Coordinates of C-alpha atoms in Angstrom, one line a residue:
M1 CA 212.5 145.2 31.9
E2 CA 211.9 148.9 30.8
D3 CA 215.0 150.9 30.2
K4 CA 215.6 153.1 33.3
R5 CA 217.5 156.4 33.3
I6 CA 218.0 157.4 36.9
L7 CA 218.8 160.6 38.6
V8 CA 220.1 160.6 42.2
I9 CA 219.8 164.0 43.9
G10 CA 222.0 164.4 47.0
A11 CA 224.3 161.6 45.7
G12 CA 227.3 162.8 47.8
G13 CA 225.9 161.7 51.2
Q14 CA 226.2 158.5 53.1
V15 CA 223.3 156.7 51.4
G16 CA 223.8 158.4 48.0
Q17 CA 227.3 157.2 47.2
E18 CA 226.4 153.6 48.0
L19 CA 223.1 153.8 46.2
V20 CA 224.7 155.2 43.0
F21 CA 227.4 152.5 43.1
N22 CA 224.7 149.7 43.3
L23 CA 222.4 151.3 40.7
R24 CA 225.3 151.6 38.2
E25 CA 226.3 148.0 38.7
K26 CA 222.6 147.1 37.9
H27 CA 221.7 149.5 35.1
G28 CA 225.1 150.5 33.6
A29 CA 227.1 153.5 34.6
N30 CA 225.8 155.8 31.9
N31 CA 222.2 155.3 32.9
V32 CA 222.7 156.6 36.4
V33 CA 223.3 160.4 36.8
S34 CA 224.5 161.5 40.2
S35 CA 224.0 165.0 41.4
D36 CA 224.9 167.1 44.4
I37 CA 225.2 170.7 45.4
R38 CA 229.0 170.4 45.0
D39 CA 231.2 168.2 43.0
F40 CA 232.4 165.3 45.2
G41 CA 234.6 163.7 42.6
D42 CA 232.3 161.1 41.1
Q43 CA 234.3 159.9 38.1
A44 CA 232.5 156.6 37.6
G45 CA 229.5 158.0 35.5
P46 CA 227.7 161.1 34.6
F47 CA 227.6 163.8 37.3
E48 CA 225.8 167.2 37.4
V49 CA 226.1 170.0 40.0
L50 CA 222.5 170.6 41.2
N51 CA 221.0 172.7 44.0
A52 CA 217.9 170.7 44.8
L53 CA 215.9 174.0 45.2
D54 CA 216.7 175.0 41.6
K55 CA 213.7 173.6 39.7
E56 CA 214.7 175.0 36.3
R57 CA 218.1 173.3 36.5
L58 CA 216.5 170.1 37.7
F59 CA 214.1 170.2 34.8
E60 CA 217.0 170.7 32.3
I61 CA 218.8 167.6 33.7
V62 CA 215.7 165.5 33.5
Q63 CA 215.2 166.5 29.8
Q64 CA 218.9 166.3 28.9
Y65 CA 219.2 162.7 30.2
K66 CA 215.6 161.6 29.5
I67 CA 215.3 160.6 33.2
T68 CA 212.6 158.1 34.1
D69 CA 213.3 157.6 37.9
V70 CA 214.5 160.0 40.6
Y71 CA 215.9 159.1 43.9
H72 CA 215.6 162.3 45.9
L73 CA 218.0 162.1 48.9
A74 CA 219.0 165.8 49.4
A75 CA 218.0 167.0 52.9
L76 CA 219.3 168.9 55.8
L77 CA 219.7 166.2 58.5
S78 CA 218.8 166.2 62.2
A79 CA 221.6 168.0 64.0
T80 CA 222.2 170.6 61.3
A81 CA 218.4 171.2 60.8
E82 CA 218.0 172.2 64.5
K83 CA 220.4 175.1 63.9
Q84 CA 218.8 176.3 60.6
I85 CA 215.1 175.8 61.1
E86 CA 213.6 177.8 58.2
F87 CA 216.3 176.8 55.7
A88 CA 215.8 173.1 56.7
W89 CA 212.0 173.5 56.1
D90 CA 212.6 175.2 52.7
L91 CA 215.2 172.7 51.5
N92 CA 213.4 169.5 52.8
M93 CA 209.9 170.5 51.6
N94 CA 210.4 172.6 48.4
S95 CA 212.9 170.2 46.8
L96 CA 210.4 167.4 47.3
F97 CA 207.6 169.5 45.7
H98 CA 209.8 170.1 42.6
V99 CA 210.3 166.3 42.1
L100 CA 206.7 165.5 42.9
N101 CA 205.5 168.1 40.3
L102 CA 207.8 166.6 37.6
A103 CA 206.0 163.3 38.1
K104 CA 202.5 164.9 38.2
D105 CA 203.3 166.7 34.9
G106 CA 204.4 163.4 33.3
H107 CA 208.1 164.2 33.0
I108 CA 209.3 161.2 35.1
N109 CA 207.7 157.9 36.0
R110 CA 208.8 157.0 39.5
I111 CA 210.2 158.6 42.7
F112 CA 212.0 157.4 45.7
W113 CA 212.1 159.7 48.7
P114 CA 213.4 158.6 52.2
S115 CA 211.7 159.2 55.4
S116 CA 213.1 158.3 58.9
I117 CA 212.2 157.0 62.3
A118 CA 212.5 160.7 63.2
V119 CA 208.8 161.0 62.3
F120 CA 208.0 159.2 65.6
G121 CA 207.9 160.9 69.0
P122 CA 207.3 160.6 72.7
N123 CA 203.7 159.4 72.3
T124 CA 204.6 156.7 69.7
P125 CA 204.5 153.1 71.1
R126 CA 208.2 152.4 71.6
E127 CA 208.2 148.6 71.3
N128 CA 207.4 147.1 67.9
T129 CA 206.2 150.4 66.6
P130 CA 203.3 149.8 64.1
Q131 CA 203.0 151.2 60.6
H132 CA 200.0 153.3 61.5
T133 CA 200.5 155.0 64.8
T134 CA 201.0 158.3 66.6
T135 CA 203.6 160.4 64.8
D136 CA 204.5 163.4 66.9
P137 CA 208.1 164.3 65.9
T138 CA 210.1 166.7 68.2
T139 CA 212.9 167.7 65.8
V140 CA 212.9 170.0 62.7
Y141 CA 214.1 167.1 60.6
G142 CA 211.3 164.8 61.9
I143 CA 208.7 167.4 61.3
S144 CA 209.7 167.9 57.7
K145 CA 209.9 164.1 57.1
L146 CA 206.3 163.7 58.5
A147 CA 205.0 166.5 56.2
G148 CA 206.8 164.9 53.3
E149 CA 205.1 161.6 53.9
R150 CA 201.7 163.3 53.8
W151 CA 202.6 165.1 50.5
C152 CA 203.8 161.8 48.9
E153 CA 200.5 160.1 49.9
Y154 CA 198.5 163.1 48.6
Y155 CA 200.3 163.2 45.2
H156 CA 199.7 159.5 44.8
Q157 CA 196.0 159.6 45.7
K158 CA 195.2 162.8 43.9
F159 CA 197.5 162.7 40.8
G160 CA 198.5 159.0 40.6
V161 CA 202.2 159.8 41.2
D162 CA 204.3 156.6 41.7
V163 CA 206.2 157.7 44.7
R164 CA 207.8 155.1 47.1
S165 CA 209.4 155.7 50.5
I166 CA 211.1 154.0 53.5
R167 CA 211.4 155.2 57.1
Y168 CA 215.1 154.5 57.5
P169 CA 216.3 153.4 60.9
G170 CA 219.8 154.3 62.1
L171 CA 222.2 153.3 59.2
I172 CA 225.5 151.7 59.8
G173 CA 228.2 151.5 57.2
Y174 CA 232.0 151.4 56.9
K175 CA 232.5 153.7 53.9
T176 CA 231.8 157.0 55.6
L177 CA 232.9 158.3 59.0
P178 CA 230.3 158.8 61.8
G179 CA 228.7 162.3 61.6
G180 CA 227.8 162.9 65.3
G181 CA 224.2 161.8 65.2
T182 CA 222.4 159.8 67.9
T183 CA 222.6 156.5 66.1
D184 CA 226.2 157.1 65.0
Y185 CA 227.7 155.6 68.1
A186 CA 227.1 152.2 66.4
V187 CA 229.5 153.2 63.7
D188 CA 232.1 154.9 65.9
I189 CA 232.3 152.0 68.3
Y190 CA 233.8 149.7 65.5
H191 CA 236.3 152.4 64.5
Q192 CA 237.4 152.9 68.2
A193 CA 237.5 149.2 68.9
L194 CA 240.0 148.7 66.1
K195 CA 241.9 151.9 66.9
S196 CA 242.3 152.0 70.7
G197 CA 240.4 148.9 72.0
K198 CA 238.0 151.1 74.0
Y199 CA 235.0 153.3 73.6
E200 CA 233.2 155.8 75.8
C201 CA 229.5 155.7 74.8
F202 CA 227.2 158.8 74.9
L203 CA 224.1 156.6 75.5
K204 CA 223.2 154.4 78.4
E205 CA 224.0 150.7 78.1
D206 CA 220.3 149.7 77.7
A207 CA 219.4 152.4 75.1
S208 CA 217.9 150.2 72.3
L209 CA 217.4 151.7 68.9
P210 CA 216.4 150.3 65.5
M211 CA 219.4 150.1 63.2
M212 CA 220.2 148.7 59.8
Y213 CA 223.4 147.7 58.0
M214 CA 223.9 149.9 54.9
E215 CA 224.0 146.9 52.5
D216 CA 220.5 146.0 53.7
A217 CA 219.2 149.6 53.5
I218 CA 220.4 150.0 49.9
R219 CA 219.0 146.6 48.9
A220 CA 215.6 147.6 50.5
T221 CA 215.6 150.9 48.5
I222 CA 216.2 149.2 45.2
E223 CA 213.8 146.3 45.8
L224 CA 211.0 148.7 46.8
M225 CA 211.6 150.7 43.6
E226 CA 211.5 147.4 41.5
A227 CA 208.4 146.1 43.3
D228 CA 205.0 145.6 41.5
G229 CA 203.2 148.9 42.2
S230 CA 199.8 147.2 42.4
R231 CA 201.0 145.3 45.5
L232 CA 202.0 148.4 47.4
T233 CA 199.6 149.6 50.1
I234 CA 201.7 152.3 51.7
R235 CA 202.4 155.5 49.8
S236 CA 203.4 157.6 52.7
S237 CA 206.5 155.7 53.9
Y238 CA 207.2 152.0 54.9
N239 CA 208.4 151.0 58.3
L240 CA 211.6 149.1 58.0
G241 CA 212.6 147.3 61.2
G242 CA 216.3 146.4 60.9
I243 CA 218.0 145.1 64.0
S244 CA 217.3 146.5 67.4
F245 CA 220.2 146.5 69.9
N246 CA 221.7 148.5 72.7
P247 CA 225.3 149.6 73.4
K248 CA 225.8 146.7 75.8
E249 CA 224.8 144.1 73.2
I250 CA 227.0 145.6 70.4
A251 CA 229.9 145.7 72.8
A252 CA 229.4 142.0 73.6
E253 CA 229.5 141.1 69.9
I254 CA 232.7 143.1 69.4
K255 CA 234.3 141.3 72.4
K256 CA 233.7 138.0 70.6
I257 CA 236.1 139.3 67.9
I258 CA 238.3 141.6 69.9
P259 CA 238.3 140.0 73.4
E260 CA 240.2 142.9 75.1
F261 CA 237.6 145.6 74.0
E262 CA 236.3 147.7 76.8
I263 CA 233.2 150.1 76.9
T264 CA 232.4 152.8 79.4
Y265 CA 229.2 155.0 79.5
Q266 CA 228.9 158.8 79.7
P267 CA 225.4 159.6 78.6
D268 CA 224.9 163.2 77.2
F269 CA 222.1 165.1 75.5
R270 CA 221.7 162.4 72.9
Q271 CA 220.3 160.0 75.5
K272 CA 217.2 162.2 75.6
I273 CA 216.8 162.0 71.8
A274 CA 217.2 158.2 71.9
E275 CA 214.5 158.0 74.5
S276 CA 212.0 159.8 72.2
W277 CA 212.5 157.2 69.4
P278 CA 211.2 153.7 69.1
S279 CA 213.4 150.8 70.3
S280 CA 212.0 148.4 67.7
I281 CA 209.9 148.6 64.5
D282 CA 207.2 146.4 63.1
D283 CA 207.8 146.1 59.3
S284 CA 205.2 143.5 58.4
F285 CA 203.8 145.7 55.7
A286 CA 207.2 145.7 53.9
Q287 CA 207.4 141.9 54.3
N288 CA 203.8 141.4 52.9
D289 CA 203.8 144.0 50.1
W290 CA 207.3 143.6 48.6
D291 CA 208.7 140.4 50.3
W292 CA 211.3 142.4 52.3
K293 CA 213.8 140.2 54.3
M294 CA 216.6 141.5 56.4
E295 CA 220.0 139.8 55.8
Y296 CA 222.4 141.2 58.4
D297 CA 221.7 140.6 62.1
L298 CA 224.0 142.1 64.8
R299 CA 226.6 139.3 64.6
K300 CA 226.9 139.2 60.8
M301 CA 227.0 143.0 60.7
S302 CA 229.7 143.2 63.4
E303 CA 231.9 140.6 61.6
D304 CA 231.6 142.5 58.3
M305 CA 232.2 145.9 59.8
I306 CA 235.4 144.7 61.6
K307 CA 236.6 142.9 58.5
Q308 CA 236.0 145.8 56.2
L309 CA 237.4 148.5 58.5
S310 CA 240.5 146.3 59.1
K311 CA 241.1 146.3 55.4
L312 CA 240.8 150.1 55.3
S313 CA 243.1 150.9 58.2

């Protein structure tokens, strides 16, 4: 195996912290540099403060640590992006160009950049959404992710850049608190079940969305980056299915572990967003191209979430 020296940009976020931890376990702490716009107290290995828009500083870090692989996670996420439209476009697009150009100019070998189910929209088939389909995003975040997918594909076709991407579904993990997004009810519900035994849900009981346990999402990311490039047929971004469930189904799983748990429904504006997204995803390309297999179904995830959160509380 070639020696990898990895830079994670935007390492302070929900995905970043878990990804850095897993990459360091695999490649050794000193071979994984974490970076973020502010110091979030990463003491376990090298850390650099980096504004993802500062391409000179980015180049310095790449040279200093002889970086081979970049995981570029920095972005303005959905709710925040709606309030800062032009800044979101600037950050989400130009930071990606800086990384793509480093690879084009031969300074790094491989890039991971995440996309999202936010690239889909009201005219996308909602059931078993195919890899190649209508993408008509209705959010600032989704628009920037769709543009990013096209640039990744372009840089691969035109310049041979080895860039790899996954359209993340809603991600569920116990290490970070829910941040108020549409899929975050599926994190909050476990916290509330343990804390008060009841939860008021902001989606309707039958609002199915594609989700994935964080352990699976991190494993998928690393497996895609280690896959044989000659097998990869998608250079925009891979569909990743995860588990599809609705609030009623997750509540039923929780009741098996906490029988007195109660859920009520008070749908708000987020119900509309949920209705514009797919309810399930076809990820057969990921299965065929890099042997992807999901490990955590709804039951296994619920058992682990409650076990881990009980330890923390």
